[in-house]
Amino acid sequence: MHTPATFGYVATQLDRLGIVYLHVVEPRIKGTEEISHGQAPIAAQHLRPKFSQTLIAAGGFAPDSAEAIVAAGTPTSSHSGRQFISNPDLPERIRRGLPLNRYDRATFHGGNARLGYTDYPPAKATAAA
Ligand SMILES: Cc1cc2nc3c(=O)[nH]c(=O)nc-3n(C[C@H](O)[C@H](O)[C@H](O)COP(=O)(O)O)c2cc1C
């Protein structure tokens, strides 16, 4: 499959249909694994000229890299998966420049007494500890 051509065509056709947003995952992520360290957000860069409405990009963004790429207008906004799991107060932490909790991949899918979705401490509790 010619991935850039295929998805470029799809984005163009979705735009013609008036679809209001497109949410893409950068190919540097496969499932929950980062497979290409340091790769630019090539999906958003490729699709931006082909899709005129809201473009949301996910996959391997850190707060600073997300801010830079959104400020450059490549995607309209960015989305976080893993960082949101371990930081239920992620927007507040970013706003205040606070460090992020590290996620525990072993608890991503639950299955034991430690849920991993509800027991990460918010920043206030971290600072008080
Ligand atoms: C627990 C977990 C399960 C996921 N399951 C899937 C999945 O089944 N299919 C999929 O395409 N992406 C899956 N993803 C990837 C997310 O949809 C999202 O694209 C990705 O987490 C965003 O990248 P980031 O975690 O670097 O912010 C999963 C992510 C997490 C953390």
mmCIF file of C-alpha atoms and ligand atoms in Angstrom:
data_model
loop_
_atom_site.group_PDB
_atom_site.id
_atom_site.type_symbol
_atom_site.label_atom_id
_atom_site.label_comp_id
_atom_site.label_asym_id
_atom_site.label_seq_id
_atom_site.Cartn_x
_atom_site.Cartn_y
_atom_site.Cartn_z
ATOM 1 C CA MET A 1 0.000 0.000 0.000
ATOM 2 C CA HIS A 2 1.186 3.519 -0.786
ATOM 3 C CA THR A 3 0.330 4.978 2.606
ATOM 4 C CA PRO A 4 0.898 8.726 2.001
ATOM 5 C CA ALA A 5 -0.972 8.644 -1.314
ATOM 6 C CA THR A 6 -3.818 6.556 0.092
ATOM 7 C CA PHE A 7 -4.388 8.641 3.201
ATOM 8 C CA GLY A 8 -3.823 11.861 1.265
ATOM 9 C CA TYR A 9 -6.601 10.832 -1.103
ATOM 10 C CA VAL A 10 -8.897 9.888 1.789
ATOM 11 C CA ALA A 11 -8.275 13.229 3.533
ATOM 12 C CA THR A 12 -9.016 15.143 0.330
ATOM 13 C CA GLN A 13 -12.258 13.260 -0.191
ATOM 14 C CA LEU A 14 -13.340 13.692 3.440
ATOM 15 C CA ASP A 15 -12.681 17.403 3.095
ATOM 16 C CA ARG A 16 -14.834 17.543 -0.043
ATOM 17 C CA LEU A 17 -17.654 15.877 1.896
ATOM 18 C CA GLY A 18 -17.490 18.586 4.563
ATOM 19 C CA ILE A 19 -16.297 16.364 7.418
ATOM 20 C CA VAL A 20 -15.584 18.749 10.301
ATOM 21 C CA TYR A 21 -12.584 17.080 11.906
ATOM 22 C CA LEU A 22 -9.958 14.473 11.218
ATOM 23 C CA HIS A 23 -8.067 12.772 14.046
ATOM 24 C CA VAL A 24 -4.851 11.027 13.075
ATOM 25 C CA VAL A 25 -2.268 9.001 14.985
ATOM 26 C CA GLU A 26 1.306 9.623 13.953
ATOM 27 C CA PRO A 27 3.077 6.504 12.620
ATOM 28 C CA ARG A 28 5.759 6.875 15.270
ATOM 29 C CA ILE A 29 3.229 5.104 17.543
ATOM 30 C CA LYS A 30 2.000 1.549 17.082
ATOM 31 C CA GLY A 31 -0.744 0.714 19.566
ATOM 32 C CA THR A 32 0.763 1.977 22.807
ATOM 33 C CA GLU A 33 4.413 1.645 21.768
ATOM 34 C CA GLU A 34 6.655 4.395 20.417
ATOM 35 C CA ILE A 35 8.407 2.820 17.430
ATOM 36 C CA SER A 36 10.166 5.794 15.854
ATOM 37 C CA HIS A 37 11.911 8.094 18.294
ATOM 38 C CA GLY A 38 12.441 11.670 17.167
ATOM 39 C CA GLN A 39 10.344 11.371 14.029
ATOM 40 C CA ALA A 40 8.481 14.571 13.114
ATOM 41 C CA PRO A 41 4.654 14.496 13.058
ATOM 42 C CA ILE A 42 4.701 13.486 9.409
ATOM 43 C CA ALA A 43 1.042 12.470 9.176
ATOM 44 C CA ALA A 44 -0.187 15.901 10.267
ATOM 45 C CA GLN A 45 2.351 17.595 7.991
ATOM 46 C CA HIS A 46 1.257 15.500 5.027
ATOM 47 C CA LEU A 47 -2.486 15.852 5.602
ATOM 48 C CA ARG A 48 -2.696 19.520 6.625
ATOM 49 C CA PRO A 49 -2.761 20.863 3.043
ATOM 50 C CA LYS A 50 -5.347 18.259 2.046
ATOM 51 C CA PHE A 51 -7.880 18.796 4.841
ATOM 52 C CA SER A 52 -9.164 22.290 5.579
ATOM 53 C CA GLN A 53 -11.136 21.641 8.776
ATOM 54 C CA THR A 54 -9.955 20.766 12.304
ATOM 55 C CA LEU A 55 -6.993 18.379 12.253
ATOM 56 C CA ILE A 56 -6.156 16.622 15.537
ATOM 57 C CA ALA A 57 -2.854 14.755 15.866
ATOM 58 C CA ALA A 58 -1.918 12.187 18.499
ATOM 59 C CA GLY A 59 1.043 9.962 19.110
ATOM 60 C CA GLY A 60 4.225 10.678 20.991
ATOM 61 C CA PHE A 61 3.625 14.326 21.810
ATOM 62 C CA ALA A 62 5.146 15.911 24.902
ATOM 63 C CA PRO A 63 3.776 19.246 26.156
ATOM 64 C CA ASP A 64 6.526 21.315 24.524
ATOM 65 C CA SER A 65 6.498 19.509 21.174
ATOM 66 C CA ALA A 66 2.694 19.655 21.100
ATOM 67 C CA GLU A 67 2.690 23.374 21.771
ATOM 68 C CA ALA A 68 5.260 24.023 19.045
ATOM 69 C CA ILE A 69 3.498 22.031 16.370
ATOM 70 C CA VAL A 70 0.090 23.521 17.148
ATOM 71 C CA ALA A 71 1.577 27.043 17.189
ATOM 72 C CA ALA A 72 3.010 26.313 13.734
ATOM 73 C CA GLY A 73 -0.515 25.453 12.578
ATOM 74 C CA THR A 74 0.286 21.926 11.446
ATOM 75 C CA PRO A 75 -2.487 20.210 13.390
ATOM 76 C CA THR A 76 -5.226 22.340 14.908
ATOM 77 C CA SER A 77 -4.680 20.586 18.229
ATOM 78 C CA SER A 78 -2.868 17.628 19.679
ATOM 79 C CA HIS A 79 -4.109 14.764 21.800
ATOM 80 C CA SER A 80 -2.415 12.703 24.503
ATOM 81 C CA GLY A 81 -3.174 9.141 25.458
ATOM 82 C CA ARG A 82 -0.553 7.679 27.749
ATOM 83 C CA GLN A 83 0.255 10.946 29.516
ATOM 84 C CA PHE A 84 -3.412 11.468 30.307
ATOM 85 C CA ILE A 85 -3.657 8.029 31.917
ATOM 86 C CA SER A 86 -0.910 8.824 34.432
ATOM 87 C CA ASN A 87 -1.822 12.502 34.817
ATOM 88 C CA PRO A 88 -5.545 12.966 35.387
ATOM 89 C CA ASP A 89 -4.811 16.691 35.836
ATOM 90 C CA LEU A 90 -2.646 16.915 32.691
ATOM 91 C CA PRO A 91 -3.920 20.338 31.487
ATOM 92 C CA GLU A 92 -3.314 21.838 34.933
ATOM 93 C CA ARG A 93 0.192 20.382 35.109
ATOM 94 C CA ILE A 94 1.049 21.760 31.680
ATOM 95 C CA ARG A 95 -0.398 25.162 32.561
ATOM 96 C CA ARG A 96 1.692 25.294 35.751
ATOM 97 C CA GLY A 97 4.827 23.763 34.214
ATOM 98 C CA LEU A 98 4.754 20.885 36.718
ATOM 99 C CA PRO A 99 6.508 17.540 36.167
ATOM 100 C CA LEU A 100 4.429 14.667 34.836
ATOM 101 C CA ASN A 101 3.855 11.321 36.539
ATOM 102 C CA ARG A 102 5.458 8.467 34.608
ATOM 103 C CA TYR A 103 2.959 5.977 33.262
ATOM 104 C CA ASP A 104 3.129 2.311 34.172
ATOM 105 C CA ARG A 105 2.587 0.347 30.981
ATOM 106 C CA ALA A 106 1.849 -2.842 32.956
ATOM 107 C CA THR A 107 -1.392 -1.317 34.267
ATOM 108 C CA PHE A 108 -2.656 0.163 30.982
ATOM 109 C CA HIS A 109 -5.257 -2.524 30.557
ATOM 110 C CA GLY A 110 -6.151 -3.114 34.218
ATOM 111 C CA GLY A 111 -6.791 -6.660 35.355
ATOM 112 C CA ASN A 112 -5.570 -6.598 38.967
ATOM 113 C CA ALA A 113 -6.064 -4.773 42.271
ATOM 114 C CA ARG A 114 -3.997 -1.792 41.099
ATOM 115 C CA LEU A 115 -6.189 -0.222 38.456
ATOM 116 C CA GLY A 116 -3.712 2.268 37.047
ATOM 117 C CA TYR A 117 -6.415 4.604 35.836
ATOM 118 C CA THR A 118 -7.673 5.989 39.133
ATOM 119 C CA ASP A 119 -4.709 5.875 41.497
ATOM 120 C CA TYR A 120 -2.207 8.291 39.919
ATOM 121 C CA PRO A 121 -1.836 11.282 42.239
ATOM 122 C CA PRO A 122 -2.850 14.744 41.101
ATOM 123 C CA ALA A 123 -0.189 17.468 41.256
ATOM 124 C CA LYS A 124 -1.432 18.827 44.579
ATOM 125 C CA ALA A 125 -1.001 15.441 46.246
ATOM 126 C CA THR A 126 2.416 14.997 44.585
ATOM 127 C CA ALA A 127 3.610 18.390 45.858
ATOM 128 C CA ALA A 128 2.345 17.640 49.374
ATOM 129 C CA ALA A 129 4.029 14.206 49.509
HETATM 130 C C1 LIG B 1 -4.205 1.755 27.056
HETATM 131 C C2 LIG B 1 -4.169 2.141 25.616
HETATM 132 C C3 LIG B 1 -4.846 1.376 24.680
HETATM 133 C C4 LIG B 1 -4.821 1.719 23.320
HETATM 134 N N1 LIG B 1 -5.489 0.942 22.416
HETATM 135 C C5 LIG B 1 -5.444 1.264 21.116
HETATM 136 C C6 LIG B 1 -6.131 0.456 20.161
HETATM 137 O O1 LIG B 1 -6.741 -0.561 20.489
HETATM 138 N N2 LIG B 1 -6.071 0.817 18.858
HETATM 139 C C7 LIG B 1 -5.390 1.937 18.450
HETATM 140 O O2 LIG B 1 -5.367 2.240 17.254
HETATM 141 N N3 LIG B 1 -4.739 2.711 19.330
HETATM 142 C C8 LIG B 1 -4.756 2.408 20.643
HETATM 143 N N4 LIG B 1 -4.091 3.191 21.539
HETATM 144 C C9 LIG B 1 -3.366 4.390 21.059
HETATM 145 C C10 LIG B 1 -4.185 5.644 21.351
HETATM 146 O O3 LIG B 1 -5.375 5.599 20.641
HETATM 147 C C11 LIG B 1 -3.479 6.939 20.957
HETATM 148 O O4 LIG B 1 -3.363 7.007 19.578
HETATM 149 C C12 LIG B 1 -2.120 7.038 21.500
HETATM 150 O O5 LIG B 1 -2.092 6.579 22.825
HETATM 151 C C13 LIG B 1 -1.713 8.500 21.448
HETATM 152 O O6 LIG B 1 -0.348 8.602 21.639
HETATM 153 P P1 LIG B 1 0.308 8.979 23.048
HETATM 154 O O7 LIG B 1 -0.053 7.883 24.012
HETATM 155 O O8 LIG B 1 1.751 9.052 22.714
HETATM 156 O O9 LIG B 1 -0.262 10.319 23.473
HETATM 157 C C14 LIG B 1 -4.118 2.878 22.892
HETATM 158 C C15 LIG B 1 -3.445 3.654 23.842
HETATM 159 C C16 LIG B 1 -3.452 3.291 25.180
HETATM 160 C C17 LIG B 1 -2.687 4.140 26.153
#
